[in-house]
Amino acid sequence: MTVAVAGLVGLSSAGTARGDVPPAPGWNLQWSDDFNGSSGAPPSAANWQIDTGHGYPGGPGNWGTGEIQNYTANAQNLSLDGGGNLRITPLRDGAGNWTSARVETKRADFKAPAGGTLRIEGRIQMPNVTGAAASGYWPAFWALGAPYRGNYWNWPAIGEFDIMENVNGINSVWAVLHCGVNPGGPCNETTGLGANRPCPGSSCQSAFHTYRFEWDRSSSPNALRWYVDDQLYHTVTQNQLDATTWTNMTNHAGYFILLNVAIGGAFPDALGGPTPTAATVPGRPMLVDYVGVWTRGGGSGPTDPPTDPPSGSSQLYARTGGGLGDAAASGANATVVSAGGVNRDGTPYNPQVFTSGGITRAYNGGATQFDLFADSGTAVGNGQQVRVSYDRTGDGSWDRTETYHYFATDPVPGFEHYTQAGGLKASTGSHGNLVNGKVRIEVWNAIGNGAGTLGIGNQSVVRIPYG
């Protein structure tokens, strides 16, 4: 969480929003949301994306934590309260099924500038429930490394900063760093490197408190710091971790921010499990007054969007002649040569290559999506594979590559849909804004003895995460 300057943060009565994001002298505000709006409205679609279900597509079940609720976009679970707060409310139906909400920032480039400091801060009232009635409640305000999006299996190497966590209505706030490998490793996973303390003054549940995190690259060693109401209570420094671990969690595009209230799972179970119980009371919301991101010192903060007007398309169709662009008037076919009975999984082999250049667009924090029309006729045991690559400045260096698991085609003539839902096999580098950049897709047969067909023209399409 980001630092609030001493004297700016005060406690107020439960449920009361302070108004605008408070000033922070000496800091440059990079992004914020104060959740103003009419009661029942969703949070800003320009700032937030809503997670639904029990996990990311292709990712670990139950969000990797064992939590039991189903996340929804329903206003009963997620809405503005009309008083300047975001309200996340866990509910239980008559059959005992729990629902709740989880949102994450569209931006995924929050990063400390070289030689400077990043500050992430939120003013939050935890669900106002304690004792047996709070069993299984798990509110959180946290940040995940950008490379997690679209992969979902590279945790904890990409880094996780838990700015505020709480379970079971205990009057305590937890600050945790997750990193390295799981289990064990330099961050003692799955526990992480953490600390906790009671909230100052009024309890965590009965009042708003300000939670902040700082990533300081101005000091040597670099440091990560956690605060509640301006009181420092946890620090992790660069020299506590090996160089590879630190690099893996800091040398990428940055972080995205999440807010959620989970029910049940490993953390609440560890301190009072199994949770929830029949005594757990639904309907107690977490209220968020504001979230802000600041930087101080160093160079620029999170990557500024390109100043030129957007150019090139964010929806790219594979076209005759190896181009990527707008859909053609009609469809066509491209032959994908046989793998020759050799395992080509992960390594392009005589691929069909399609490229688009001159793209100037801002990274929106999302992930690559695609829908490829794949067919292997009657061939048995074939599988097509795709690699999507991004050259952010058009200088010939591919700053981000994404190789997806191959798609095993069936031996029945006719196109099938090969999409990103199969998951990433491997990736390198990170996303960033495109300024006269390029996008390339390569499609090849990873396995099998037969040739295949790729539908192009107005058929196979890639949607890049750029606005």
Tab-separated table of C-alpha atoms in Angstrom, residues 17-431:
chain	number	residue	atom	x	y	z
A	17	ALA	CA	-16.570	8.162	2.762
A	18	ARG	CA	-14.103	11.031	3.008
A	19	GLY	CA	-14.719	12.388	-0.457
A	20	ASP	CA	-11.973	12.768	-3.016
A	21	VAL	CA	-8.642	10.958	-2.885
A	22	PRO	CA	-6.610	12.989	-0.357
A	23	PRO	CA	-3.577	15.002	-1.466
A	24	ALA	CA	-0.130	13.582	-0.800
A	25	PRO	CA	2.513	16.329	-0.860
A	26	GLY	CA	5.726	15.228	-2.539
A	27	TRP	CA	4.016	12.482	-4.516
A	28	ASN	CA	2.689	12.407	-8.083
A	29	LEU	CA	-0.757	10.839	-8.419
A	30	GLN	CA	-0.655	8.320	-11.283
A	31	TRP	CA	-4.095	6.705	-10.996
A	32	SER	CA	-7.053	6.689	-8.616
A	33	ASP	CA	-10.712	5.861	-8.100
A	34	ASP	CA	-12.835	7.380	-5.343
A	35	PHE	CA	-15.949	5.329	-6.228
A	36	ASN	CA	-18.347	8.211	-6.616
A	37	GLY	CA	-21.579	7.334	-8.376
A	38	SER	CA	-25.169	6.369	-7.904
A	39	SER	CA	-26.199	3.590	-5.545
A	40	GLY	CA	-26.281	0.193	-7.229
A	41	ALA	CA	-24.046	1.207	-10.138
A	42	PRO	CA	-21.028	-0.961	-10.982
A	43	PRO	CA	-17.491	0.345	-10.524
A	44	SER	CA	-15.950	2.233	-13.446
A	45	ALA	CA	-15.506	-0.042	-16.466
A	46	ALA	CA	-12.625	2.189	-17.537
A	47	ASN	CA	-10.735	1.385	-14.329
A	48	TRP	CA	-11.804	-2.108	-13.324
A	49	GLN	CA	-12.542	-5.532	-14.753
A	50	ILE	CA	-14.791	-7.937	-12.867
A	51	ASP	CA	-13.705	-11.513	-12.187
A	52	THR	CA	-16.455	-14.130	-12.186
A	53	GLY	CA	-16.796	-17.800	-11.370
A	54	HIS	CA	-14.447	-20.057	-9.442
A	55	GLY	CA	-11.193	-19.292	-11.280
A	56	TYR	CA	-9.538	-17.836	-14.356
A	57	PRO	CA	-10.132	-19.787	-17.593
A	58	GLY	CA	-7.406	-22.416	-17.702
A	59	GLY	CA	-6.147	-21.403	-14.254
A	60	PRO	CA	-6.259	-23.224	-10.906
A	61	GLY	CA	-9.672	-24.035	-9.460
A	62	ASN	CA	-11.125	-22.073	-6.571
A	63	TRP	CA	-8.686	-19.277	-7.487
A	64	GLY	CA	-5.813	-21.419	-6.228
A	65	THR	CA	-6.692	-20.801	-2.570
A	66	GLY	CA	-9.526	-23.222	-1.798
A	67	GLU	CA	-12.071	-20.413	-1.370
A	68	ILE	CA	-15.606	-21.632	-2.036
A	69	GLN	CA	-17.650	-18.631	-3.217
A	70	ASN	CA	-18.754	-17.965	-6.781
A	71	TYR	CA	-17.725	-14.463	-7.874
A	72	THR	CA	-20.419	-12.552	-9.767
A	73	ALA	CA	-21.014	-9.174	-11.351
A	74	ASN	CA	-24.431	-8.897	-9.702
A	75	ALA	CA	-25.189	-5.595	-7.993
A	76	GLN	CA	-26.118	-7.490	-4.833
A	77	ASN	CA	-22.465	-8.566	-4.591
A	78	LEU	CA	-20.722	-5.613	-6.226
A	79	SER	CA	-21.857	-2.002	-6.505
A	80	LEU	CA	-21.276	1.570	-5.493
A	81	ASP	CA	-23.205	2.505	-2.338
A	82	GLY	CA	-24.083	6.046	-3.465
A	83	GLY	CA	-22.069	7.511	-0.605
A	84	GLY	CA	-18.645	7.380	-2.229
A	85	ASN	CA	-17.762	3.768	-1.482
A	86	LEU	CA	-17.384	0.530	-3.410
A	87	ARG	CA	-19.354	-2.214	-1.669
A	88	ILE	CA	-18.390	-5.912	-1.957
A	89	THR	CA	-20.945	-8.115	-0.208
A	90	PRO	CA	-20.756	-11.890	0.276
A	91	LEU	CA	-24.157	-13.602	0.218
A	92	ARG	CA	-25.462	-17.119	0.864
A	93	ASP	CA	-28.547	-18.593	-0.770
A	94	GLY	CA	-31.054	-21.025	0.689
A	95	ALA	CA	-29.034	-24.004	-0.524
A	96	GLY	CA	-25.928	-22.784	1.277
A	97	ASN	CA	-24.108	-21.529	-1.826
A	98	TRP	CA	-21.986	-18.415	-1.371
A	99	THR	CA	-21.486	-15.579	-3.855
A	100	SER	CA	-19.245	-12.535	-3.606
A	101	ALA	CA	-17.205	-10.217	-5.844
A	102	ARG	CA	-13.666	-9.590	-6.998
A	103	VAL	CA	-12.355	-6.760	-9.193
A	104	GLU	CA	-8.946	-5.952	-10.604
A	105	THR	CA	-7.561	-2.854	-12.278
A	106	LYS	CA	-7.431	-2.895	-16.054
A	107	ARG	CA	-3.996	-1.326	-15.799
A	108	ALA	CA	-1.223	-3.759	-14.991
A	109	ASP	CA	1.774	-1.430	-15.169
A	110	PHE	CA	2.006	-0.050	-11.639
A	111	LYS	CA	5.723	-0.108	-10.953
A	112	ALA	CA	8.291	1.886	-9.001
A	113	PRO	CA	10.272	4.152	-11.349
A	114	ALA	CA	14.020	3.539	-11.492
A	115	GLY	CA	15.500	5.402	-8.553
A	116	GLY	CA	12.054	6.269	-7.177
A	117	THR	CA	9.189	4.889	-5.107
A	118	LEU	CA	5.738	3.485	-5.856
A	119	ARG	CA	2.896	3.922	-3.388
A	120	ILE	CA	-0.416	2.036	-3.503
A	121	GLU	CA	-3.029	3.047	-0.943
A	122	GLY	CA	-6.646	2.353	-0.097
A	123	ARG	CA	-9.008	3.475	2.628
A	124	ILE	CA	-11.159	0.502	3.579
A	125	GLN	CA	-13.555	-0.754	6.202
A	126	MET	CA	-13.405	-4.518	6.520
A	127	PRO	CA	-16.697	-6.425	6.819
A	128	ASN	CA	-18.156	-5.435	10.185
A	129	VAL	CA	-18.560	-8.921	11.588
A	130	THR	CA	-16.607	-10.762	14.284
A	131	GLY	CA	-16.565	-14.001	16.246
A	132	ALA	CA	-18.302	-17.128	14.999
A	133	ALA	CA	-20.430	-15.039	12.628
A	134	ALA	CA	-17.251	-14.063	10.731
A	135	SER	CA	-15.901	-17.580	10.227
A	136	GLY	CA	-14.534	-17.833	6.677
A	137	TYR	CA	-14.654	-14.115	5.794
A	138	TRP	CA	-11.484	-13.199	3.875
A	139	PRO	CA	-11.341	-9.573	2.626
A	140	ALA	CA	-8.251	-8.480	0.722
A	141	PHE	CA	-6.586	-5.527	-1.025
A	142	TRP	CA	-3.569	-6.715	-2.985
A	143	ALA	CA	-1.488	-6.635	-6.178
A	144	LEU	CA	-0.288	-9.318	-8.616
A	145	GLY	CA	2.522	-9.216	-11.171
A	146	ALA	CA	1.331	-8.445	-14.704
A	147	PRO	CA	2.722	-11.676	-16.243
A	148	TYR	CA	0.116	-13.626	-14.264
A	149	ARG	CA	-2.574	-12.481	-16.699
A	150	GLY	CA	-3.021	-15.028	-19.458
A	151	ASN	CA	-0.709	-17.549	-17.798
A	152	TYR	CA	-2.217	-18.221	-14.341
A	153	TRP	CA	0.422	-20.831	-13.416
A	154	ASN	CA	3.489	-18.615	-12.812
A	155	TRP	CA	2.634	-17.701	-9.222
A	156	PRO	CA	4.427	-16.853	-6.956
A	157	ALA	CA	7.485	-16.062	-9.118
A	158	ILE	CA	5.827	-12.999	-10.645
A	159	GLY	CA	5.211	-11.501	-7.203
A	160	GLU	CA	2.223	-10.752	-4.992
A	161	PHE	CA	1.928	-7.850	-2.550
A	162	ASP	CA	-0.870	-8.393	-0.008
A	163	ILE	CA	-1.497	-4.853	1.175
A	164	MET	CA	-4.402	-5.740	3.461
A	165	GLU	CA	-5.669	-9.197	4.344
A	166	ASN	CA	-7.911	-10.293	7.165
A	167	VAL	CA	-9.685	-13.520	8.074
A	168	ASN	CA	-12.463	-14.618	10.406
A	169	GLY	CA	-13.198	-11.122	11.715
A	170	ILE	CA	-10.005	-10.961	13.779
A	171	ASN	CA	-8.955	-7.441	14.725
A	172	SER	CA	-5.714	-7.638	12.774
A	173	VAL	CA	-4.321	-6.671	9.376
A	174	TRP	CA	-1.859	-8.935	7.575
A	175	ALA	CA	0.863	-7.734	5.174
A	176	VAL	CA	2.436	-10.465	3.048
A	177	LEU	CA	4.938	-10.840	0.211
A	178	HIS	CA	4.646	-13.914	-2.016
A	179	CYS	CA	7.579	-14.733	-4.317
A	180	GLY	CA	9.929	-17.417	-5.572
A	181	VAL	CA	8.651	-20.977	-5.817
A	182	ASN	CA	5.836	-22.965	-4.235
A	183	PRO	CA	6.096	-24.760	-1.875
A	184	GLY	CA	8.917	-23.413	0.244
A	185	GLY	CA	11.487	-21.201	-1.422
A	186	PRO	CA	12.751	-17.806	-0.321
A	187	CYS	CA	9.253	-16.586	0.604
A	188	ASN	CA	8.316	-19.699	2.609
A	189	GLU	CA	5.353	-20.514	0.404
A	190	THR	CA	2.506	-20.942	0.594
A	191	THR	CA	2.640	-18.822	3.761
A	192	GLY	CA	4.745	-15.975	2.352
A	193	LEU	CA	6.830	-13.430	4.236
A	194	GLY	CA	4.329	-11.636	6.403
A	195	ALA	CA	3.512	-9.680	9.513
A	196	ASN	CA	0.294	-8.685	11.245
A	197	ARG	CA	-0.906	-6.281	13.906
A	198	PRO	CA	-4.182	-4.873	15.324
A	199	CYS	CA	-5.592	-1.827	13.610
A	200	PRO	CA	-4.764	1.426	15.462
A	201	GLY	CA	-7.590	2.874	17.530
A	202	SER	CA	-10.941	1.470	16.417
A	203	SER	CA	-10.983	-2.159	15.343
A	204	CYS	CA	-10.361	-3.151	11.709
A	205	GLN	CA	-14.011	-4.175	11.390
A	206	SER	CA	-15.710	-1.200	13.045
A	207	ALA	CA	-14.105	1.700	11.148
A	208	PHE	CA	-12.230	2.782	8.060
A	209	HIS	CA	-8.447	2.501	8.103
A	210	THR	CA	-5.868	3.418	5.483
A	211	TYR	CA	-3.666	0.621	4.164
A	212	ARG	CA	-0.643	1.341	2.009
A	213	PHE	CA	2.300	-0.332	0.362
A	214	GLU	CA	5.569	1.195	-0.861
A	215	TRP	CA	8.089	-0.222	-3.299
A	216	ASP	CA	11.232	1.852	-2.815
A	217	ARG	CA	13.921	1.765	-5.510
A	218	SER	CA	15.606	4.932	-4.234
A	219	SER	CA	17.410	3.155	-1.403
A	220	SER	CA	20.072	0.460	-1.352
A	221	PRO	CA	19.012	-2.211	-0.805
A	222	ASN	CA	15.608	-1.648	-2.426
A	223	ALA	CA	12.770	-2.117	0.053
A	224	LEU	CA	9.097	-3.074	0.279
A	225	ARG	CA	7.133	-1.510	3.142
A	226	TRP	CA	3.624	-1.925	4.561
A	227	TYR	CA	1.680	0.590	6.690
A	228	VAL	CA	-1.669	0.897	8.440
A	229	ASP	CA	-2.810	4.453	9.279
A	230	ASP	CA	0.752	5.694	8.574
A	231	GLN	CA	2.289	3.211	11.004
A	232	LEU	CA	5.006	1.013	9.473
A	233	TYR	CA	4.697	-2.615	10.540
A	234	HIS	CA	6.387	-4.768	7.882
A	235	THR	CA	9.472	-4.432	5.675
A	236	VAL	CA	11.204	-6.766	3.225
A	237	THR	CA	14.502	-5.678	1.668
A	238	GLN	CA	16.173	-6.803	-1.529
A	239	ASN	CA	19.104	-8.398	0.290
A	240	GLN	CA	16.740	-10.812	2.066
A	241	LEU	CA	16.109	-12.569	-1.269
A	242	ASP	CA	18.349	-14.039	-3.944
A	243	ALA	CA	18.910	-11.996	-7.093
A	244	THR	CA	16.840	-14.242	-9.366
A	245	THR	CA	13.807	-14.127	-7.085
A	246	TRP	CA	13.954	-10.345	-6.782
A	247	THR	CA	14.406	-9.899	-10.536
A	248	ASN	CA	11.507	-12.216	-11.407
A	249	MET	CA	9.058	-10.219	-9.296
A	250	THR	CA	10.304	-6.733	-10.211
A	251	ASN	CA	11.667	-6.879	-13.768
A	252	HIS	CA	8.385	-7.006	-15.654
A	253	ALA	CA	5.703	-4.539	-16.771
A	254	GLY	CA	4.390	-3.963	-13.246
A	255	TYR	CA	1.392	-4.925	-11.126
A	256	PHE	CA	-2.392	-4.837	-11.185
A	257	ILE	CA	-4.498	-4.185	-8.077
A	258	LEU	CA	-7.283	-6.409	-6.737
A	259	LEU	CA	-10.129	-6.022	-4.234
A	260	ASN	CA	-12.229	-8.984	-3.116
A	261	VAL	CA	-14.019	-10.724	-0.281
A	262	ALA	CA	-13.514	-14.487	-0.386
A	263	ILE	CA	-15.331	-17.027	1.744
A	264	GLY	CA	-13.432	-20.012	3.106
A	265	GLY	CA	-10.080	-21.233	1.867
A	266	ALA	CA	-6.623	-22.045	3.156
A	267	PHE	CA	-5.980	-18.857	5.144
A	268	PRO	CA	-9.212	-18.687	7.174
A	269	ASP	CA	-9.127	-22.470	7.611
A	270	ALA	CA	-5.595	-22.270	9.038
A	271	LEU	CA	-6.753	-19.911	11.785
A	272	GLY	CA	-10.213	-21.305	12.472
A	273	GLY	CA	-11.060	-24.046	10.025
A	274	PRO	CA	-12.833	-25.570	8.453
A	275	THR	CA	-14.711	-22.486	7.287
A	276	PRO	CA	-17.340	-21.208	6.742
A	277	THR	CA	-19.692	-22.765	9.289
A	278	ALA	CA	-23.429	-22.752	9.877
A	279	ALA	CA	-22.860	-19.801	12.219
A	280	THR	CA	-21.281	-17.635	9.498
A	281	VAL	CA	-23.535	-14.668	8.773
A	282	PRO	CA	-23.833	-13.455	5.153
A	283	GLY	CA	-24.365	-9.898	3.958
A	284	ARG	CA	-21.568	-7.993	5.702
A	285	PRO	CA	-19.804	-5.869	3.038
A	286	MET	CA	-16.282	-4.573	2.666
A	287	LEU	CA	-16.414	-0.821	1.912
A	288	VAL	CA	-13.682	0.887	-0.126
A	289	ASP	CA	-13.546	4.684	-0.015
A	290	TYR	CA	-10.701	5.120	-2.514
A	291	VAL	CA	-7.709	3.457	-4.111
A	292	GLY	CA	-4.785	5.529	-5.375
A	293	VAL	CA	-1.378	4.978	-6.934
A	294	TRP	CA	1.421	7.535	-6.611
A	295	THR	CA	5.111	7.736	-7.501
A	296	ARG	CA	7.938	9.858	-6.150
A	297	GLY	CA	11.428	10.511	-7.492
A	298	GLY	CA	13.276	8.602	-10.180
A	299	GLY	CA	12.186	8.723	-13.781
A	300	SER	CA	8.666	8.377	-15.061
A	301	GLY	CA	6.033	6.412	-13.201
A	302	PRO	CA	3.889	3.744	-14.808
A	303	THR	CA	4.255	3.825	-18.570
A	304	ASP	CA	2.459	6.804	-20.061
A	305	PRO	CA	0.130	6.051	-22.949
A	306	PRO	CA	1.441	6.971	-26.397
A	307	THR	CA	0.828	10.600	-27.307
A	308	ASP	CA	0.098	9.775	-30.939
A	309	PRO	CA	-3.466	8.828	-31.900
A	310	PRO	CA	-4.073	5.056	-31.892
A	311	SER	CA	-3.169	3.429	-35.176
A	312	GLY	CA	-3.441	-0.116	-36.413
A	313	SER	CA	-6.179	-2.403	-35.228
A	314	SER	CA	-6.565	-4.283	-31.947
A	315	GLN	CA	-8.490	-7.008	-33.796
A	316	LEU	CA	-6.221	-8.656	-36.347
A	317	TYR	CA	-7.340	-11.204	-38.946
A	318	ALA	CA	-4.845	-13.536	-40.640
A	319	ARG	CA	-4.882	-12.617	-44.323
A	320	THR	CA	-3.613	-13.977	-47.615
A	321	GLY	CA	-0.001	-12.996	-48.194
A	322	GLY	CA	1.036	-13.119	-44.542
A	323	GLY	CA	-0.643	-9.942	-43.351
A	324	LEU	CA	-2.617	-9.229	-40.183
A	325	GLY	CA	-5.360	-6.633	-40.298
A	326	ASP	CA	-9.020	-6.025	-40.965
A	327	ALA	CA	-11.165	-8.938	-42.045
A	328	ALA	CA	-11.152	-9.686	-45.759
A	329	ALA	CA	-14.396	-9.826	-47.723
A	330	SER	CA	-14.235	-13.600	-47.953
A	331	GLY	CA	-12.507	-16.573	-46.413
A	332	ALA	CA	-9.482	-18.460	-47.667
A	333	ASN	CA	-7.318	-21.373	-46.578
A	334	ALA	CA	-3.633	-21.634	-45.707
A	335	THR	CA	-1.851	-24.995	-45.553
A	336	VAL	CA	-0.063	-25.904	-42.331
A	337	VAL	CA	2.666	-28.400	-43.203
A	338	SER	CA	2.970	-31.723	-41.424
A	339	ALA	CA	5.130	-32.071	-38.320
A	340	GLY	CA	6.552	-35.142	-40.027
A	341	GLY	CA	5.912	-37.391	-37.076
A	342	VAL	CA	8.332	-35.360	-34.919
A	343	ASN	CA	7.332	-33.620	-31.712
A	344	ARG	CA	7.500	-29.892	-32.536
A	345	ASP	CA	5.708	-28.790	-29.362
A	346	GLY	CA	6.879	-25.286	-28.460
A	347	THR	CA	9.191	-24.810	-31.473
A	348	PRO	CA	7.776	-23.320	-34.689
A	349	TYR	CA	8.329	-25.648	-37.655
A	350	ASN	CA	7.769	-24.248	-41.163
A	351	PRO	CA	5.019	-22.049	-39.687
A	352	GLN	CA	2.459	-19.953	-41.428
A	353	VAL	CA	3.497	-16.416	-40.410
A	354	PHE	CA	1.244	-13.341	-40.313
A	355	THR	CA	2.495	-9.869	-39.336
A	356	SER	CA	1.017	-6.421	-38.743
A	357	GLY	CA	3.105	-3.248	-38.317
A	358	GLY	CA	2.721	0.435	-37.560
A	359	ILE	CA	0.605	-0.150	-34.436
A	360	THR	CA	0.495	2.650	-31.849
A	361	ARG	CA	-1.774	1.722	-28.977
A	362	ALA	CA	-1.717	1.719	-25.154
A	363	TYR	CA	-1.533	-1.571	-23.265
A	364	ASN	CA	-4.812	-2.009	-21.362
A	365	GLY	CA	-3.574	-4.579	-18.845
A	366	GLY	CA	-5.461	-7.459	-20.439
A	367	ALA	CA	-4.340	-10.643	-22.162
A	368	THR	CA	-4.125	-11.917	-25.735
A	369	GLN	CA	-7.219	-13.613	-27.124
A	370	PHE	CA	-7.537	-15.542	-30.359
A	371	ASP	CA	-9.915	-17.732	-32.332
A	372	LEU	CA	-8.129	-19.775	-34.992
A	373	PHE	CA	-10.013	-21.901	-37.512
A	374	ALA	CA	-8.094	-25.199	-37.513
A	375	ASP	CA	-8.707	-28.376	-39.514
A	376	SER	CA	-6.661	-31.513	-40.157
A	377	GLY	CA	-9.159	-33.315	-42.350
A	378	THR	CA	-9.108	-37.028	-41.552
A	379	ALA	CA	-5.557	-37.034	-40.165
A	380	VAL	CA	-5.258	-38.705	-36.777
A	381	GLY	CA	-3.030	-37.329	-34.007
A	382	ASN	CA	-2.433	-33.859	-35.420
A	383	GLY	CA	-2.168	-30.724	-33.289
A	384	GLN	CA	-1.810	-27.098	-34.366
A	385	GLN	CA	0.079	-24.583	-32.220
A	386	VAL	CA	0.364	-20.789	-32.194
A	387	ARG	CA	2.902	-18.260	-30.995
A	388	VAL	CA	1.946	-14.576	-30.669
A	389	SER	CA	4.807	-12.057	-30.507
A	390	TYR	CA	4.906	-8.308	-29.799
A	391	ASP	CA	7.600	-5.840	-30.904
A	392	ARG	CA	6.729	-2.696	-28.959
A	393	THR	CA	8.735	-0.222	-31.065
A	394	GLY	CA	9.104	-1.981	-34.411
A	395	ASP	CA	12.883	-2.267	-34.026
A	396	GLY	CA	12.965	-6.000	-34.776
A	397	SER	CA	13.278	-7.192	-31.165
A	398	TRP	CA	10.306	-9.175	-29.911
A	399	ASP	CA	9.657	-7.813	-26.419
A	400	ARG	CA	6.890	-10.285	-25.567
A	401	THR	CA	6.293	-13.797	-26.923
A	402	GLU	CA	3.461	-16.134	-25.956
A	403	THR	CA	3.439	-19.799	-27.004
A	404	TYR	CA	0.137	-21.536	-26.336
A	405	HIS	CA	-0.529	-25.233	-25.785
A	406	TYR	CA	-1.224	-27.006	-29.041
A	407	PHE	CA	-4.755	-27.837	-30.087
A	408	ALA	CA	-5.382	-31.513	-30.900
A	409	THR	CA	-7.586	-31.521	-33.985
A	410	ASP	CA	-10.118	-34.281	-34.557
A	411	PRO	CA	-10.007	-36.571	-37.643
A	412	VAL	CA	-13.277	-35.191	-38.990
A	413	PRO	CA	-13.164	-32.677	-41.876
A	414	GLY	CA	-14.351	-29.212	-40.895
A	415	PHE	CA	-12.967	-26.295	-38.941
A	416	GLU	CA	-12.628	-26.365	-35.155
A	417	HIS	CA	-12.010	-23.363	-32.921
A	418	TYR	CA	-8.546	-23.132	-31.335
A	419	THR	CA	-8.621	-20.408	-28.641
A	420	GLN	CA	-6.518	-19.069	-25.778
A	421	ALA	CA	-8.637	-21.120	-23.359
A	422	GLY	CA	-6.126	-23.956	-23.790
A	423	GLY	CA	-3.659	-21.866	-21.848
A	424	LEU	CA	-0.103	-20.603	-22.225
A	425	LYS	CA	2.707	-23.109	-22.565
A	426	ALA	CA	5.475	-20.513	-22.260
A	427	SER	CA	6.042	-16.765	-22.427
A	428	THR	CA	8.960	-14.359	-22.422
A	429	GLY	CA	9.235	-10.646	-21.713
A	430	SER	CA	6.353	-8.356	-20.847
A	431	HIS	CA	3.707	-6.178	-22.436
